[in-house]
Amino acid sequence: MLSLNAMSQSTPVLSLDDCLRIALSENPTVKVADMEVQRMDYSRKEVIGQLFPNIDFSGTYSRMVAKQVMYLNMSGLGGGAAAGEGGGESSASSGSNSSGIKMGLDNSYSVGFQGSMPLIAPQLWKSISISDSQILRSLEASRQSKQNLVNQVKSAYYAMLLAEDSKEVIQESYDMAKLTYETYTKLYSAGAASDYDVLRTSVAMKNVEPELLQADIAIKQTRLQLLILMGVDSAFEFTVSDRLSNYEGTMYENTIAALNNDYSENADLKLLDIDASILKKNLTIQKLAYAPTLALAANYNWTSMSNGSPFKNFRWNPYSTVSLSLSVPIFSSGQRWHKVKETQLQVEELNLQRNYLERSVAMQVDLAIDNIKRNVKQIASSSESVKQAERAHDIMARSFEIGAANYLDLRNSELALTQARLAYYQAIYNYLIAGSSLELLQGTAPIDQYTNNQ
């Protein structure tokens, strides 16, 4: 695998595979997708952790500000009879009870451990399988993002090749127009050509200049787009040795022979299948809300109470408890029932979406295959057209040299050759884009080939 640090030392020559390897290792979208997989793995471990004991330590201190006062009613213990016989005793007793008795101590401490563990938790058990499906979905989403990135990088790379090849064709047309203009300028100086011939060739040359400028802009734009997809700095300089014409010789053996309508690896369909599986498991969880749950709880604590200073007179006393907690759902005003119905509707909606998407993908795959076959024929036709245009231009150039043809005939042959070459490169570009689109629809991009270190 190419190293960006090593490439920064000189201007590297990158192939399509090099660009794909860099993009799949440096593009932020791919990194985020990989991090999402790791995040879902942590979430699964979090759910599993709920099956094990949960132990906490706690400690509290409270200071009594105003103590609670308790009053005793002595009438039930014979206080009424005593009052009837001796008023003095009754008054004394009433006076002593009217002040009340203060309860509690100034300082209160409590420290200890509390633990709990679910014994019977059907919803929690089923949640673990949902966590597994969510990890699987994150993996498929990561694969989908890489598939999309491969398609985008290929499209940008092919667009850059088209822009560079188109500029080369336009540059040749400009050079021919410039040479003709310079020739007529010399002939005019020698008195062998008219001023009209010079003006006509000058206009023809200047008409090509905007096309040449537009080609430079297209090259710059496609390069920047490719660099963004690769996740590298826009100032990064590189060159490519590839040409669109290089793909003509391999298109029959690499693509046409491998064409098929299989779209079983389509990422969108696989994601919907996983979503449907998650929804069905959620439906099961909603139904398990009717099931009872059983939990075990235990605690071991120490308490201390004292009067006066909070830092003296500690008297620690331990105590512990063990308990079982059983919960049996009985009535929830229809909340659980409606939740089940809601999830069932979501499952049906997802099935409809999946069927619609499958029909759409099948149609797009057929169209992509038709486009590839049509573009192959177009490439063959354009290639033959270029050869004929080159022969016609050579004949017209020789005829012009000996005076058997005028400038207009020569210029027409140059324009025909330029258009034939541009159409040839455009046909190859369309073929490559159609092949990349088919690869994305079928989900067959060899991602492992670009992500493994070479």
XYZ file of C-alpha atoms in Angstrom:
454
model
C 0.000 0.000 0.000
C 1.253 3.462 -0.880
C 2.286 5.727 1.959
C 1.137 9.350 1.874
C 4.315 10.402 3.660
C 6.436 8.735 1.013
C 4.351 10.219 -1.790
C 4.680 13.717 -0.370
C 8.406 13.654 -1.096
C 7.829 13.699 -4.885
C 5.033 13.836 -7.428
C 3.616 10.312 -7.468
C 1.980 8.550 -10.372
C -1.303 7.084 -9.130
C -3.386 4.376 -10.686
C -7.073 3.812 -10.003
C -6.229 1.108 -7.448
C -3.877 3.508 -5.653
C -6.603 6.152 -5.424
C -9.062 3.583 -4.074
C -6.622 2.352 -1.430
C -5.925 5.878 -0.248
C -9.624 6.775 -0.173
C -10.616 3.672 1.796
C -7.952 4.411 4.409
C -8.160 8.226 4.620
C -11.742 9.202 3.786
C -13.547 10.459 6.945
C -16.836 8.806 5.939
C -15.236 5.375 6.005
C -13.540 6.093 9.331
C -16.851 7.172 10.863
C -18.538 3.996 9.588
C -15.795 1.840 11.132
C -16.095 3.724 14.413
C -19.848 3.119 14.367
C -19.189 -0.629 14.230
C -16.971 -0.345 17.290
C -19.593 1.778 19.063
C -22.272 -0.859 18.496
C -19.928 -3.520 19.862
C -19.576 -1.482 23.057
C -23.368 -1.145 23.179
C -23.745 -4.934 22.939
C -21.295 -5.443 25.787
C -23.260 -2.905 27.814
C -26.443 -4.972 27.368
C -24.632 -8.191 28.303
C -23.279 -6.475 31.417
C -26.838 -6.016 32.670
C -27.075 -9.800 33.171
C -24.322 -9.768 35.794
C -24.483 -8.455 39.370
C -24.498 -4.722 39.828
C -22.657 -3.652 43.013
C -22.599 -0.112 44.415
C -21.059 1.500 47.473
C -22.800 4.373 49.199
C -22.339 6.460 52.287
C -24.540 9.073 53.991
C -24.210 11.441 56.957
C -27.013 13.476 58.458
C -27.014 16.051 61.274
C -30.115 16.419 63.386
C -31.145 20.099 63.381
C -34.420 19.825 65.317
C -35.275 16.580 67.046
C -38.696 15.033 66.807
C -40.879 15.417 69.918
C -43.175 12.643 71.134
C -46.067 13.113 73.617
C -47.545 10.340 75.771
C -51.261 10.046 76.566
C -51.447 8.684 80.196
C -55.258 8.633 80.463
C -55.444 5.097 79.227
C -53.135 3.983 82.050
C -55.347 5.193 84.944
C -54.429 8.808 84.717
C -58.109 9.823 84.636
C -58.968 8.177 87.992
C -55.997 9.722 89.697
C -57.072 13.104 88.479
C -60.501 12.674 89.956
C -59.185 11.856 93.426
C -56.262 14.184 93.713
C -56.034 17.371 91.762
C -52.451 18.025 92.700
C -51.134 14.842 91.222
C -53.164 15.412 88.097
C -51.654 18.803 87.636
C -48.159 17.493 88.069
C -48.707 14.676 85.664
C -50.202 16.974 83.085
C -47.349 19.370 83.443
C -44.713 16.704 82.926
C -46.396 15.326 79.775
C -46.936 18.729 78.196
C -43.189 19.162 77.520
C -42.932 15.953 75.384
C -40.019 13.635 74.844
C -37.359 14.440 72.209
C -36.332 11.513 69.971
C -33.137 10.817 68.013
C -29.421 11.605 68.188
C -27.412 14.437 66.708
C -25.292 12.472 64.200
C -26.254 9.593 61.930
C -23.910 7.647 59.636
C -24.631 4.886 57.147
C -22.158 3.198 54.759
C -22.364 -0.067 52.901
C -22.649 -2.102 49.709
C -25.755 -2.806 47.652
C -25.972 -5.444 44.936
C -28.627 -6.615 42.500
C -28.881 -9.131 39.666
C -31.733 -10.109 37.333
C -32.670 -13.788 37.570
C -35.572 -13.914 35.140
C -35.565 -11.086 32.566
C -36.983 -12.220 29.184
C -36.857 -8.744 27.618
C -33.226 -8.312 28.613
C -32.297 -11.704 27.185
C -33.897 -10.851 23.846
C -32.156 -7.464 23.805
C -28.824 -9.260 23.453
C -29.869 -10.763 20.111
C -30.958 -7.291 18.966
C -27.498 -5.985 19.866
C -25.979 -8.691 17.659
C -28.239 -7.625 14.779
C -27.314 -3.975 15.322
C -23.634 -4.848 15.047
C -24.391 -6.734 11.843
C -26.248 -3.690 10.551
C -23.317 -1.419 11.374
C -21.002 -3.769 9.486
C -23.305 -3.725 6.475
C -23.625 0.067 6.677
C -19.835 0.291 6.737
C -19.652 -1.946 3.664
C -22.279 0.203 1.971
C -20.309 3.398 2.638
C -17.190 1.764 1.191
C -19.128 0.569 -1.854
C -20.449 4.094 -2.402
C -16.978 5.550 -1.941
C -15.491 3.125 -4.483
C -18.164 4.165 -6.977
C -17.558 7.871 -6.322
C -13.774 7.537 -6.609
C -14.088 5.608 -9.855
C -16.494 8.186 -11.272
C -14.152 11.047 -10.312
C -11.103 9.185 -11.662
C -12.801 8.422 -14.986
C -14.024 12.020 -15.209
C -10.454 13.239 -14.721
C -9.205 10.887 -17.456
C -11.972 12.143 -19.761
C -11.031 15.757 -19.025
C -7.323 15.121 -19.674
C -7.934 13.136 -22.872
C -10.409 15.740 -24.078
C -7.892 18.489 -23.428
C -5.289 16.570 -25.412
C -7.675 16.320 -28.362
C -8.576 20.003 -28.145
C -4.899 20.889 -27.788
C -4.129 19.021 -31.023
C -6.962 20.864 -32.738
C -5.619 24.157 -31.429
C -2.064 23.319 -32.543
C -3.303 22.479 -36.046
C -5.292 25.719 -36.222
C -2.300 27.669 -34.946
C 0.028 26.049 -37.466
C -2.375 26.877 -40.289
C -2.625 30.461 -39.072
C 1.153 30.848 -38.911
C 1.474 29.326 -42.401
C -1.020 31.762 -43.892
C 0.654 34.644 -42.072
C 3.961 33.775 -43.736
C 2.254 33.349 -47.116
C 0.571 36.711 -46.670
C 3.926 38.309 -45.925
C 5.258 36.765 -49.119
C 2.237 37.956 -51.104
C 0.954 34.412 -51.718
C -2.172 34.667 -49.515
C -4.888 37.215 -48.971
C -5.714 39.157 -45.839
C -9.022 37.251 -45.660
C -7.161 33.935 -45.390
C -5.138 35.269 -42.437
C -8.252 36.568 -40.654
C -10.151 33.347 -41.263
C -7.391 31.156 -39.835
C -6.923 33.534 -36.898
C -10.635 33.326 -36.022
C -10.545 29.537 -36.309
C -7.578 29.415 -33.895
C -9.195 31.770 -31.371
C -12.453 29.802 -31.452
C -10.608 26.827 -29.977
C -9.071 28.808 -27.106
C -12.276 28.888 -24.939
C -12.613 25.131 -25.328
C -9.002 24.732 -24.221
C -9.632 26.942 -21.183
C -12.772 24.981 -20.314
C -10.786 21.736 -20.522
C -8.245 23.107 -18.026
C -11.068 24.051 -15.645
C -12.607 20.575 -15.975
C -9.275 18.932 -15.153
C -8.858 21.100 -12.056
C -12.401 20.426 -10.851
C -12.176 16.662 -11.308
C -8.791 16.577 -9.570
C -10.160 18.487 -6.574
C -13.178 16.187 -6.392
C -10.918 13.133 -6.470
C -8.655 14.571 -3.757
C -11.651 15.289 -1.523
C -12.869 11.711 -1.915
C -9.371 10.435 -1.186
C -9.343 12.432 2.048
C -6.080 14.232 1.305
C -5.170 17.899 1.108
C -6.276 19.788 -1.989
C -2.680 20.946 -2.529
C -1.517 17.362 -2.985
C 0.114 16.984 -6.418
C -0.057 13.762 -8.410
C -0.164 12.508 -11.962
C -1.829 9.568 -13.671
C -0.377 7.381 -16.389
C -3.725 5.844 -17.284
C -5.709 6.604 -20.440
C -9.314 5.945 -21.310
C -8.226 4.077 -24.423
C -6.452 1.519 -22.199
C -9.834 0.182 -21.064
C -11.021 -0.697 -24.564
C -8.866 -3.814 -24.853
C -10.071 -5.357 -21.559
C -13.758 -4.508 -21.599
C -14.830 -7.696 -23.389
C -12.992 -10.163 -21.179
C -13.417 -8.337 -17.854
C -16.973 -7.048 -18.080
C -19.094 -8.458 -20.843
C -18.310 -12.065 -19.962
C -19.124 -11.417 -16.285
C -22.456 -9.638 -16.771
C -25.332 -11.100 -14.747
C -28.525 -9.945 -13.068
C -27.573 -11.058 -9.553
C -28.181 -8.297 -7.004
C -28.256 -10.418 -3.848
C -25.328 -8.430 -2.390
C -27.028 -5.072 -2.847
C -26.296 -3.101 0.321
C -29.668 -1.324 0.480
C -31.578 -4.604 0.298
C -29.360 -6.257 2.895
C -29.808 -3.300 5.247
C -33.578 -3.531 4.891
C -33.426 -7.258 5.613
C -31.446 -6.570 8.790
C -33.867 -3.802 9.774
C -36.745 -6.233 9.300
C -34.994 -8.756 11.530
C -34.447 -6.111 14.219
C -38.089 -5.041 14.041
C -39.293 -8.632 14.451
C -37.080 -9.018 17.495
C -38.448 -5.748 18.850
C -41.923 -7.156 18.335
C -40.949 -10.185 20.403
C -39.582 -7.894 23.120
C -42.871 -5.972 23.173
C -44.762 -9.233 23.679
C -42.334 -10.280 26.428
C -43.471 -7.219 28.376
C -46.324 -9.454 29.574
C -43.832 -11.897 31.124
C -42.941 -11.719 34.863
C -39.453 -10.729 36.022
C -37.492 -11.856 39.050
C -34.515 -10.029 40.562
C -32.155 -10.727 43.459
C -30.995 -7.914 45.735
C -28.621 -7.865 48.711
C -26.966 -5.221 50.867
C -24.471 -5.041 53.727
C -24.337 -1.788 55.697
C -22.824 -0.239 58.816
C -24.635 2.445 60.835
C -23.532 4.723 63.632
C -25.377 7.369 65.711
C -24.052 9.723 68.364
C -24.595 13.032 70.136
C -22.264 15.979 70.184
C -19.284 16.225 67.874
C -19.641 14.375 64.538
C -16.027 13.178 64.858
C -16.365 11.358 68.180
C -18.285 8.556 69.834
C -18.610 6.297 66.779
C -20.591 3.125 67.415
C -20.670 1.090 64.203
C -23.254 -1.675 63.907
C -23.453 -3.896 60.805
C -26.643 -5.232 59.277
C -27.422 -7.040 56.002
C -30.434 -8.185 53.960
C -31.135 -10.466 51.010
C -34.348 -10.137 49.003
C -36.131 -11.459 45.925
C -38.283 -9.103 43.876
C -40.991 -10.553 41.636
C -42.871 -8.331 39.187
C -45.927 -9.632 37.309
C -47.490 -7.222 34.759
C -51.282 -7.185 35.099
C -52.773 -3.966 33.757
C -51.239 -1.048 31.844
C -54.289 0.645 30.261
C -53.547 -1.005 26.905
C -50.080 0.533 26.567
C -48.311 -2.758 25.910
C -51.025 -3.959 23.522
C -50.888 -0.788 21.434
C -47.095 -0.922 21.380
C -47.263 -4.437 19.923
C -49.709 -3.281 17.243
C -47.495 -0.327 16.384
C -44.461 -2.578 15.902
C -46.488 -4.999 13.765
C -47.420 -2.140 11.444
C -43.757 -1.129 11.199
C -42.874 -4.678 10.129
C -45.540 -4.592 7.410
C -44.376 -1.151 6.223
C -40.782 -2.358 5.973
C -41.859 -5.410 3.958
C -43.617 -3.147 1.456
C -40.562 -0.893 1.216
C -38.345 -3.905 0.685
C -40.506 -5.255 -2.162
C -40.578 -1.848 -3.842
C -36.820 -1.421 -3.494
C -36.149 -4.893 -4.887
C -38.187 -4.144 -8.008
C -36.366 -0.841 -8.406
C -32.928 -2.438 -8.022
C -33.811 -5.198 -10.488
C -34.869 -2.598 -13.053
C -31.717 -0.516 -12.498
C -29.509 -3.599 -12.890
C -31.180 -4.425 -16.220
C -30.752 -0.834 -17.391
C -27.092 -0.789 -16.342
C -26.426 -4.010 -18.264
C -28.167 -2.584 -21.330
C -26.112 0.611 -21.031
C -22.895 -1.391 -20.854
C -23.756 -3.411 -23.957
C -24.866 -0.297 -25.842
C -21.717 1.583 -24.847
C -19.533 -1.325 -25.997
C -21.132 -1.081 -29.429
C -20.744 2.688 -29.311
C -17.042 2.331 -28.493
C -16.513 -0.012 -31.432
C -18.355 2.375 -33.744
C -16.500 5.427 -32.404
C -13.141 3.666 -32.701
C -13.821 2.908 -36.365
C -15.025 6.485 -36.853
C -11.756 7.829 -35.424
C -9.717 5.685 -37.826
C -11.752 6.884 -40.784
C -11.547 10.522 -39.645
C -7.753 10.218 -39.314
C -7.473 8.786 -42.833
C -9.746 11.495 -44.225
C -7.725 14.193 -42.492
C -4.442 12.812 -43.807
C -5.844 12.765 -47.334
C -7.173 16.288 -47.007
C -3.880 17.539 -45.520
C -1.909 16.145 -48.480
C -4.449 17.565 -50.913
C -4.173 20.951 -49.245
C -0.376 20.871 -49.479
C -0.490 20.372 -53.253
C -3.325 22.857 -53.754
C -5.985 20.295 -54.589
C -8.122 21.336 -51.589
C -8.934 24.658 -49.956
C -8.655 25.672 -46.310
C -12.343 25.132 -45.631
C -12.046 21.470 -46.622
C -9.007 21.084 -44.401
C -10.718 22.729 -41.451
C -13.788 20.564 -41.863
C -11.636 17.444 -41.756
C -9.913 18.711 -38.586
C -13.258 19.360 -36.866
C -14.553 15.942 -37.919
C -11.440 14.291 -36.466
C -11.765 16.251 -33.212
C -15.431 15.345 -32.825
C -14.731 11.680 -33.582
C -12.018 11.501 -30.932
C -14.143 13.281 -28.332
C -17.065 10.948 -29.064
C -14.721 7.959 -28.728
C -13.490 9.045 -25.287
C -17.030 9.925 -24.181
C -18.231 6.439 -25.168
C -15.468 4.802 -23.104
C -16.288 7.064 -20.172
C -20.002 6.179 -20.397
C -19.108 2.494 -20.509
C -16.905 2.763 -17.405
C -19.543 4.744 -15.482
C -22.206 2.182 -16.392
C -19.911 -0.625 -15.204
C -19.232 1.169 -11.930
C -22.965 1.762 -11.406
C -23.674 -1.928 -12.010
C -20.957 -2.857 -9.521
C -22.560 -0.591 -6.919
C -26.037 -2.002 -7.545
C -24.768 -5.568 -7.229
C -22.532 -4.734 -4.253
C -19.586 -6.579 -5.782
C -16.789 -4.038 -5.466
C -13.642 -5.894 -4.270
C -13.201 -3.795 -1.136
C -10.830 -6.278 0.511
C -8.484 -5.915 -2.433
C -8.097 -2.211 -1.672
C -8.130 -2.331 2.130
C -5.517 -5.094 2.633
C -1.915 -3.936 2.743
C -0.145 -4.620 -0.480
